Amino acid sequence: DTTLDDKTLVEGDKPAEKNHKLAACLWASASFKTRGDAQAVSDTTSRLIEWIEFHLLVGFDHIYVYDNTGAHTDEVSLESTLFPRFLDSEVTYIDWPCRTCNNNIPAHENTGERSSQYAAENSCRARYGPTTEWMASFDTDEYLIPMGRFNSMREVVDDAANSGAQILTFKSTRAAPQRQYMKPFHEHYDCGTESNPGCLSVEPGHLFAEVYNCDFEAPPKPGWAERAKKQLYRSQYVLAHYVHYATVTQGLVETIDEAKEADHKWDIHFRESRERDHVTDEINQAVMLHTKTTVPDYTKEWKERCAFGVVPGHGKNCRVGFPWPSNDDKGEVKATPEGYGYNCFTNVKLSEVWIPKLRDAMEKRNTRVASLKR
C-alpha cells in the first residue's frame, strides 16, 4: 500500500521525495576483533570493495557506509578505500567513530562494538529512510542474490510490493570456504608446524562470494535459520529497525480508529502478518549468502574433522566446505577421492552468472581508478 501515512513526520511536514528505490546501510571498520577478542580480522577493505560492487551490480541504487575505524585508530579510515573508486552518486561516507556500552558478559575486558553498529543502523534509517523506498542494514559478509526469473534486486522488491509485502525477510546460515580455494597454514599456536601445518587459510586472489559459495544447508533453508535473519524493508512502513527485526511498523502503531476507518480488525496483541513480512523464496526469488570469515585456527584438525563418516564432538564440526557434485546429496558418492565427506551446496546462479559479472565489473572499476592516477 503506497498510501500509508509516515508517522515519523512532524505535523505539517510533507513526505520527502524518494531519491532511491533500493539502498543499503553498512557499518564497517578497517580492522576489528571478533567478540571476546577471539581473533583480529583485517579483510574489511577488500570485502567492502567487493560487497559494494556486487550490490550495485544487482540493483542497489546507493550504499551508505558508516566508518567505525576511528573508534580504534586515527591513522587510517575507509574513505580512501571508497573514493575515488566509487562515485558520490553510488556511495555516501559517514565518519562514525562511536564506541558505546558493553555487549559482552559483565566486566569483560573487551567492551564490544556491536552497540555502535546498532546506533549506526538507527541513524541510517532516520537520516536516509525518508528519501529511500526500500532499505536495509547489512554486513559486508552478507550477499543478496536475485534468483529464478529475477535479474536484479530492484525487480525482486517491485514484485514484493505488488504482492503487498512491506518487509522481505532473508534466512541466514553460515557458509564455509571451499577447500579448493585454501592452502596449508601453520602461523598460529593451534595450527601445527611449518613442516606439518594443521590449519587452512584462504588463498589470495579469489572473490569472497566465490570462496564461500558453499552453504551447509540446501535451499530452502530450515526454519531455525530465521533466528539470524536480515530484512529489506519499505522505510515508509518500518519506522524503526533493530538488526534482525522490524521493531516499530505502521501496523504496530495503527490506532483502533484507523483500523475501523480501514475496515479491518484491530488487535491489542499485534503481530506482523506474513503478507506484509514475507520470507523470501530462496529458489525463485532471492537468497542471502552469509560469507563470514573463517579464520585459520577455526579449521584446526580439519583432516580429522572433515573425514567421511566422522561424527564430530561438540564444537568440533568441519569448518571447510566440500561441495556436493551437482548439488546432489542423494547419490551414492558421499566423499571426495581423498576421503573427505561432501558437506555443502553451491549457488549455481551465483557461480555461473553473478561471479563472472562481478569479476568483470571490478576489473573495469580498477581500470577506471588506474586511469585517474595517471
Short mmCIF file of C-alpha atoms in Angstrom, two decimals:
data_model
loop_
_atom_site.label_atom_id
_atom_site.label_comp_id
_atom_site.label_asym_id
_atom_site.label_seq_id
_atom_site.Cartn_x
_atom_site.Cartn_y
_atom_site.Cartn_z
CA ASP A 1 0.00 0.00 0.00
CA THR A 2 1.76 3.14 -1.19
CA THR A 3 -0.72 5.44 0.55
CA LEU A 4 0.50 4.75 4.09
CA ASP A 5 0.99 7.89 6.19
CA ASP A 6 4.54 8.25 7.50
CA LYS A 7 4.10 8.68 11.26
CA THR A 8 7.69 9.82 11.67
CA LEU A 9 6.72 13.13 10.06
CA VAL A 10 6.04 16.19 12.17
CA GLU A 11 2.52 17.52 11.59
CA GLY A 12 2.54 19.83 8.60
CA ASP A 13 5.65 18.28 7.02
CA LYS A 14 5.45 16.79 3.57
CA PRO A 15 6.89 13.37 2.72
CA ALA A 16 10.36 13.62 1.22
CA GLU A 17 10.93 12.75 -2.41
CA LYS A 18 12.17 9.19 -2.83
CA ASN A 19 15.59 9.61 -4.44
CA HIS A 20 16.40 5.91 -4.25
CA LYS A 21 14.36 2.78 -4.79
CA LEU A 22 16.84 0.49 -3.02
CA ALA A 23 19.66 1.46 -0.64
CA ALA A 24 21.83 -0.31 1.91
CA CYS A 25 23.46 0.82 5.15
CA LEU A 26 26.83 -0.64 6.13
CA TRP A 27 28.70 -0.31 9.41
CA ALA A 28 32.35 -1.23 8.90
CA SER A 29 35.86 -0.75 10.24
CA ALA A 30 39.26 -1.10 8.60
CA SER A 31 40.04 -3.71 11.27
CA PHE A 32 38.26 -5.17 14.27
CA LYS A 33 38.27 -8.08 16.68
CA THR A 34 35.64 -10.77 16.88
CA ARG A 35 33.52 -10.75 20.02
CA GLY A 36 35.52 -11.78 23.04
CA ASP A 37 38.78 -10.76 21.33
CA ALA A 38 38.91 -14.21 19.73
CA GLN A 39 40.56 -13.09 16.50
CA ALA A 40 41.65 -9.91 14.78
CA VAL A 41 40.05 -9.57 11.33
CA SER A 42 41.57 -7.21 8.79
CA ASP A 43 39.91 -8.09 5.48
CA THR A 44 37.31 -5.31 5.68
CA THR A 45 38.70 -3.11 2.92
CA SER A 46 38.79 -5.87 0.31
CA ARG A 47 35.42 -7.14 1.47
CA LEU A 48 33.96 -3.64 1.33
CA ILE A 49 35.08 -3.07 -2.26
CA GLU A 50 33.68 -6.42 -3.40
CA TRP A 51 30.43 -6.08 -1.46
CA ILE A 52 29.63 -2.62 -2.81
CA GLU A 53 30.49 -3.61 -6.37
CA PHE A 54 28.30 -6.71 -6.12
CA HIS A 55 25.27 -4.93 -4.72
CA LEU A 56 25.48 -2.07 -7.18
CA LEU A 57 25.60 -4.79 -9.84
CA VAL A 58 22.43 -6.49 -8.57
CA GLY A 59 20.44 -3.28 -8.48
CA PHE A 60 21.08 -1.25 -5.34
CA ASP A 61 20.96 2.49 -6.06
CA HIS A 62 23.11 3.69 -3.20
CA ILE A 63 25.26 2.49 -0.30
CA TYR A 64 25.70 4.42 2.97
CA VAL A 65 28.96 3.45 4.70
CA TYR A 66 29.31 4.17 8.41
CA ASP A 67 33.05 4.02 9.13
CA ASN A 68 33.83 2.88 12.69
CA THR A 69 37.61 2.80 12.15
CA GLY A 70 38.02 5.94 14.24
CA ALA A 71 36.95 4.02 17.34
CA HIS A 72 40.26 2.11 17.10
CA THR A 73 42.76 4.42 15.40
CA ASP A 74 43.08 7.84 13.83
CA GLU A 75 45.80 6.73 11.41
CA VAL A 76 43.55 5.23 8.72
CA SER A 77 39.95 5.36 7.54
CA LEU A 78 37.77 3.73 4.90
CA GLU A 79 37.32 6.98 3.00
CA SER A 80 40.43 6.43 0.88
CA THR A 81 39.21 2.91 0.10
CA LEU A 82 35.87 4.22 -1.15
CA PHE A 83 36.98 7.25 -3.14
CA PRO A 84 37.72 7.88 -5.95
CA ARG A 85 36.93 4.21 -6.67
CA PHE A 86 33.21 4.77 -6.26
CA LEU A 87 31.18 7.79 -7.32
CA ASP A 88 29.39 10.14 -4.95
CA SER A 89 26.18 9.07 -6.66
CA GLU A 90 26.90 5.47 -5.61
CA VAL A 91 28.30 5.77 -2.09
CA THR A 92 27.94 8.16 0.85
CA TYR A 93 30.65 8.11 3.52
CA ILE A 94 29.79 8.81 7.17
CA ASP A 95 32.59 9.03 9.75
CA TRP A 96 31.28 7.08 12.75
CA PRO A 97 33.98 6.74 15.45
CA CYS A 98 31.44 5.74 18.10
CA ARG A 99 32.06 3.02 20.64
CA THR A 100 29.43 2.67 23.31
CA CYS A 101 28.42 0.32 26.12
CA ASN A 102 29.20 -3.36 26.55
CA ASN A 103 27.75 -6.24 24.56
CA ASN A 104 29.81 -8.86 26.38
CA ILE A 105 29.45 -10.51 29.78
CA PRO A 106 29.67 -8.07 32.73
CA ALA A 107 33.15 -6.63 33.37
CA HIS A 108 34.59 -8.25 30.25
CA GLU A 109 37.80 -6.53 29.14
CA ASN A 110 36.53 -6.17 25.56
CA THR A 111 33.74 -3.60 25.63
CA GLY A 112 32.46 -4.76 22.29
CA GLU A 113 31.47 -2.86 19.18
CA ARG A 114 28.01 -4.04 18.27
CA SER A 115 26.18 -1.25 20.08
CA SER A 116 27.93 1.26 17.81
CA GLN A 117 26.60 -0.76 14.88
CA TYR A 118 23.07 -0.67 16.28
CA ALA A 119 23.26 3.11 16.64
CA ALA A 120 24.55 3.43 13.08
CA GLU A 121 21.60 1.41 11.78
CA ASN A 122 19.13 3.70 13.52
CA SER A 123 20.98 6.76 12.26
CA CYS A 124 20.82 5.49 8.70
CA ARG A 125 17.07 4.82 8.88
CA ALA A 126 16.41 8.24 10.43
CA ARG A 127 18.64 10.17 8.02
CA TYR A 128 18.07 8.40 4.75
CA GLY A 129 14.89 6.38 5.17
CA PRO A 130 12.61 9.29 4.21
CA THR A 131 14.28 9.54 0.78
CA THR A 132 14.53 5.79 0.14
CA GLU A 133 11.73 3.43 -0.86
CA TRP A 134 13.39 0.16 0.24
CA MET A 135 16.39 -0.08 2.54
CA ALA A 136 18.28 -2.40 4.86
CA SER A 137 21.34 -2.68 7.07
CA PHE A 138 23.76 -5.46 6.21
CA ASP A 139 27.27 -6.62 6.98
CA THR A 140 29.93 -6.86 4.29
CA ASP A 141 29.79 -10.66 4.50
CA GLU A 142 26.09 -10.86 3.57
CA TYR A 143 25.23 -11.07 -0.13
CA LEU A 144 21.71 -10.76 -1.54
CA ILE A 145 21.37 -12.80 -4.71
CA PRO A 146 18.43 -12.47 -7.13
CA MET A 147 17.17 -15.92 -8.04
CA GLY A 148 14.83 -17.59 -10.51
CA ARG A 149 13.49 -15.22 -13.17
CA PHE A 150 14.76 -12.14 -11.35
CA ASN A 151 17.86 -10.39 -12.69
CA SER A 152 18.10 -7.64 -10.07
CA MET A 153 17.02 -6.92 -6.51
CA ARG A 154 15.03 -3.98 -7.88
CA GLU A 155 12.84 -6.47 -9.72
CA VAL A 156 12.53 -8.50 -6.52
CA VAL A 157 11.28 -5.57 -4.40
CA ASP A 158 8.93 -4.41 -7.16
CA ASP A 159 7.40 -7.87 -7.27
CA ALA A 160 7.17 -7.97 -3.49
CA ALA A 161 5.46 -4.58 -3.35
CA ASN A 162 2.92 -5.70 -5.96
CA SER A 163 2.00 -8.61 -3.68
CA GLY A 164 1.53 -6.33 -0.68
CA ALA A 165 4.81 -7.10 1.13
CA GLN A 166 6.38 -4.32 3.19
CA ILE A 167 9.27 -6.41 4.55
CA LEU A 168 11.38 -9.08 2.87
CA THR A 169 12.98 -11.50 5.32
CA PHE A 170 16.14 -13.44 4.42
CA LYS A 171 17.05 -16.52 6.43
CA SER A 172 20.70 -16.77 7.44
CA THR A 173 23.02 -19.75 7.66
CA ARG A 174 26.79 -19.59 7.74
CA ALA A 175 28.61 -20.69 4.59
CA ALA A 176 32.03 -22.36 4.52
CA PRO A 177 35.17 -21.63 2.49
CA GLN A 178 35.69 -24.24 -0.21
CA ARG A 179 38.77 -26.41 0.19
CA GLN A 180 39.82 -25.80 -3.42
CA TYR A 181 40.48 -22.13 -2.60
CA MET A 182 42.56 -22.79 0.51
CA LYS A 183 46.20 -23.52 1.35
CA PRO A 184 48.00 -25.02 4.38
CA PHE A 185 48.53 -22.67 7.31
CA HIS A 186 50.70 -23.02 10.45
CA GLU A 187 51.21 -19.50 11.85
CA HIS A 188 49.01 -19.95 14.91
CA TYR A 189 49.70 -21.93 18.08
CA ASP A 190 46.77 -24.27 17.30
CA CYS A 191 47.86 -24.84 13.69
CA GLY A 192 50.79 -27.23 13.83
CA THR A 193 54.21 -26.51 12.42
CA GLU A 194 55.74 -25.37 9.15
CA SER A 195 56.60 -28.97 8.27
CA ASN A 196 53.18 -30.24 9.39
CA PRO A 197 50.57 -27.45 9.12
CA GLY A 198 47.28 -28.26 10.79
CA CYS A 199 45.06 -25.45 9.51
CA LEU A 200 43.96 -23.85 6.25
CA SER A 201 43.73 -20.26 5.08
CA VAL A 202 42.08 -18.77 2.01
CA GLU A 203 44.50 -18.19 -0.86
CA PRO A 204 44.63 -14.55 -2.04
CA GLY A 205 43.24 -13.61 -5.43
CA HIS A 206 39.76 -15.09 -5.08
CA LEU A 207 36.45 -13.33 -4.55
CA PHE A 208 34.79 -13.80 -1.18
CA ALA A 209 31.49 -14.63 -2.88
CA GLU A 210 33.35 -17.30 -4.84
CA VAL A 211 35.26 -18.83 -1.94
CA TYR A 212 32.27 -19.00 0.41
CA ASN A 213 29.74 -20.20 -2.16
CA CYS A 214 29.27 -23.34 -0.10
CA ASP A 215 26.25 -23.41 2.22
CA PHE A 216 25.82 -26.29 4.64
CA GLU A 217 22.03 -26.01 4.22
CA ALA A 218 20.30 -26.72 0.91
CA PRO A 219 17.55 -24.30 -0.14
CA PRO A 220 15.05 -23.68 1.21
CA LYS A 221 16.83 -23.08 4.49
CA PRO A 222 15.26 -24.60 7.64
CA GLY A 223 13.01 -22.61 9.94
CA TRP A 224 15.70 -22.14 12.57
CA ALA A 225 17.69 -20.07 10.06
CA GLU A 226 15.22 -17.24 10.60
CA ARG A 227 16.67 -16.53 14.05
CA ALA A 228 19.59 -14.60 12.49
CA LYS A 229 17.51 -13.20 9.63
CA LYS A 230 18.16 -9.94 7.83
CA GLN A 231 15.47 -7.78 6.26
CA LEU A 232 14.85 -5.44 3.37
CA TYR A 233 12.01 -3.12 4.22
CA ARG A 234 9.97 -0.22 2.93
CA SER A 235 11.11 2.72 5.04
CA GLN A 236 7.66 4.28 4.93
CA TYR A 237 6.26 1.20 6.69
CA VAL A 238 9.11 0.27 9.05
CA LEU A 239 9.65 3.19 11.41
CA ALA A 240 12.43 1.56 13.46
CA HIS A 241 14.58 -1.49 12.82
CA TYR A 242 16.97 -3.37 15.12
CA VAL A 243 19.47 -5.74 13.47
CA HIS A 244 17.20 -8.69 12.72
CA TYR A 245 13.78 -7.25 13.46
CA ALA A 246 11.37 -4.55 12.33
CA THR A 247 10.64 -3.28 15.85
CA VAL A 248 8.19 -0.47 15.04
CA THR A 249 5.96 -0.57 11.98
CA GLN A 250 2.91 1.27 10.70
CA GLY A 251 0.89 -1.81 11.60
CA LEU A 252 2.10 -1.70 15.20
CA VAL A 253 1.27 1.97 15.75
CA GLU A 254 -2.12 1.87 14.00
CA THR A 255 -4.90 3.05 16.28
CA ILE A 256 -8.32 1.49 16.76
CA ASP A 257 -9.95 4.38 14.92
CA GLU A 258 -7.55 3.99 11.98
CA ALA A 259 -8.32 0.26 11.80
CA LYS A 260 -12.05 0.94 11.82
CA GLU A 261 -11.66 3.52 9.08
CA ALA A 262 -9.68 1.00 7.01
CA ASP A 263 -12.36 -1.63 7.77
CA HIS A 264 -10.11 -4.29 9.25
CA LYS A 265 -9.62 -5.92 12.63
CA TRP A 266 -7.52 -4.25 15.34
CA ASP A 267 -5.85 -6.40 17.99
CA ILE A 268 -4.06 -5.24 21.11
CA HIS A 269 -1.63 -8.12 20.60
CA PHE A 270 -0.27 -7.03 17.22
CA ARG A 271 1.77 -9.46 15.16
CA GLU A 272 3.13 -8.73 11.70
CA SER A 273 1.37 -10.83 9.07
CA ARG A 274 3.25 -12.97 6.59
CA GLU A 275 1.54 -10.99 3.84
CA ARG A 276 3.47 -7.91 4.94
CA ASP A 277 6.58 -9.62 6.36
CA HIS A 278 7.40 -12.08 3.60
CA VAL A 279 10.13 -14.74 3.89
CA THR A 280 11.83 -14.89 0.51
CA ASP A 281 11.55 -17.87 -1.79
CA GLU A 282 15.25 -18.79 -1.92
CA ILE A 283 14.96 -20.74 -5.15
CA ASN A 284 12.67 -18.49 -7.19
CA GLN A 285 13.03 -15.03 -5.65
CA ALA A 286 16.18 -14.14 -3.67
CA VAL A 287 18.57 -15.66 -1.15
CA MET A 288 21.19 -14.39 1.28
CA LEU A 289 24.67 -15.93 1.36
CA HIS A 290 26.46 -15.35 4.67
CA THR A 291 30.19 -15.42 3.95
CA LYS A 292 31.52 -14.76 7.45
CA THR A 293 35.30 -15.06 7.53
CA THR A 294 36.59 -18.42 8.71
CA VAL A 295 39.91 -17.58 10.37
CA PRO A 296 42.63 -20.27 10.02
CA ASP A 297 42.51 -21.65 13.57
CA TYR A 298 38.80 -22.42 13.11
CA THR A 299 39.94 -25.09 10.65
CA LYS A 300 42.30 -26.86 13.07
CA GLU A 301 42.24 -30.65 12.84
CA TRP A 302 40.33 -30.28 9.58
CA LYS A 303 41.68 -33.53 8.16
CA GLU A 304 40.24 -35.50 11.05
CA ARG A 305 37.03 -33.49 11.43
CA CYS A 306 36.18 -33.46 7.72
CA ALA A 307 36.90 -37.13 7.08
CA PHE A 308 33.90 -39.03 5.74
CA GLY A 309 31.95 -40.86 8.42
CA VAL A 310 33.38 -38.95 11.37
CA VAL A 311 30.81 -37.95 13.98
CA PRO A 312 32.03 -34.60 15.33
CA GLY A 313 32.11 -33.85 19.01
CA HIS A 314 30.62 -30.69 20.46
CA GLY A 315 32.22 -27.63 18.84
CA LYS A 316 34.34 -29.77 16.54
CA ASN A 317 32.40 -29.60 13.28
CA CYS A 318 34.21 -29.49 9.96
CA ARG A 319 34.52 -25.79 9.01
CA VAL A 320 35.83 -26.46 5.49
CA GLY A 321 33.49 -26.83 2.51
CA PHE A 322 33.43 -29.80 0.16
CA PRO A 323 30.57 -29.15 -2.32
CA TRP A 324 28.26 -31.96 -3.30
CA PRO A 325 28.78 -32.80 -7.01
CA SER A 326 25.93 -31.15 -8.93
CA ASN A 327 24.41 -30.31 -5.50
CA ASP A 328 23.17 -33.91 -5.32
CA ASP A 329 23.35 -35.24 -1.77
CA LYS A 330 21.14 -38.23 -2.60
CA GLY A 331 23.62 -40.01 -4.86
CA GLU A 332 25.84 -42.94 -3.96
CA VAL A 333 29.10 -40.96 -3.84
CA LYS A 334 29.41 -39.30 -0.43
CA ALA A 335 33.09 -38.41 -0.24
CA THR A 336 35.94 -36.92 -2.25
CA PRO A 337 38.66 -39.19 -3.67
CA GLU A 338 40.80 -38.10 -0.69
CA GLY A 339 38.17 -39.31 1.76
CA TYR A 340 36.59 -36.05 2.90
CA GLY A 341 32.82 -36.01 3.22
CA TYR A 342 30.81 -33.79 0.90
CA ASN A 343 29.00 -31.30 3.10
CA CYS A 344 27.75 -28.18 1.31
CA PHE A 345 25.73 -26.80 -1.59
CA THR A 346 26.76 -24.16 -4.12
CA ASN A 347 24.53 -21.47 -5.61
CA VAL A 348 24.71 -22.18 -9.34
CA LYS A 349 23.32 -18.81 -10.40
CA LEU A 350 25.95 -17.09 -8.27
CA SER A 351 28.81 -19.09 -9.75
CA GLU A 352 27.62 -19.08 -13.38
CA VAL A 353 26.02 -15.63 -13.67
CA TRP A 354 26.97 -13.23 -10.90
CA ILE A 355 30.60 -14.14 -10.20
CA PRO A 356 31.67 -13.58 -13.86
CA LYS A 357 29.74 -10.30 -13.93
CA LEU A 358 31.27 -9.24 -10.62
CA ARG A 359 34.80 -10.02 -11.74
CA ASP A 360 34.24 -8.06 -14.97
CA ALA A 361 32.75 -5.07 -13.11
CA MET A 362 35.66 -5.00 -10.66
CA GLU A 363 38.20 -5.14 -13.47
CA LYS A 364 36.51 -2.22 -15.23
CA ARG A 365 36.45 -0.29 -11.98
CA ASN A 366 40.17 -0.98 -11.43
CA THR A 367 40.92 0.28 -14.94
CA ARG A 368 38.99 3.46 -14.27
CA VAL A 369 40.77 4.07 -10.95
CA ALA A 370 44.17 3.46 -12.56
CA SER A 371 43.37 6.00 -15.28
CA LEU A 372 42.66 8.63 -12.63
CA LYS A 373 46.17 8.22 -11.21
CA ARG A 374 47.96 8.88 -14.49
#
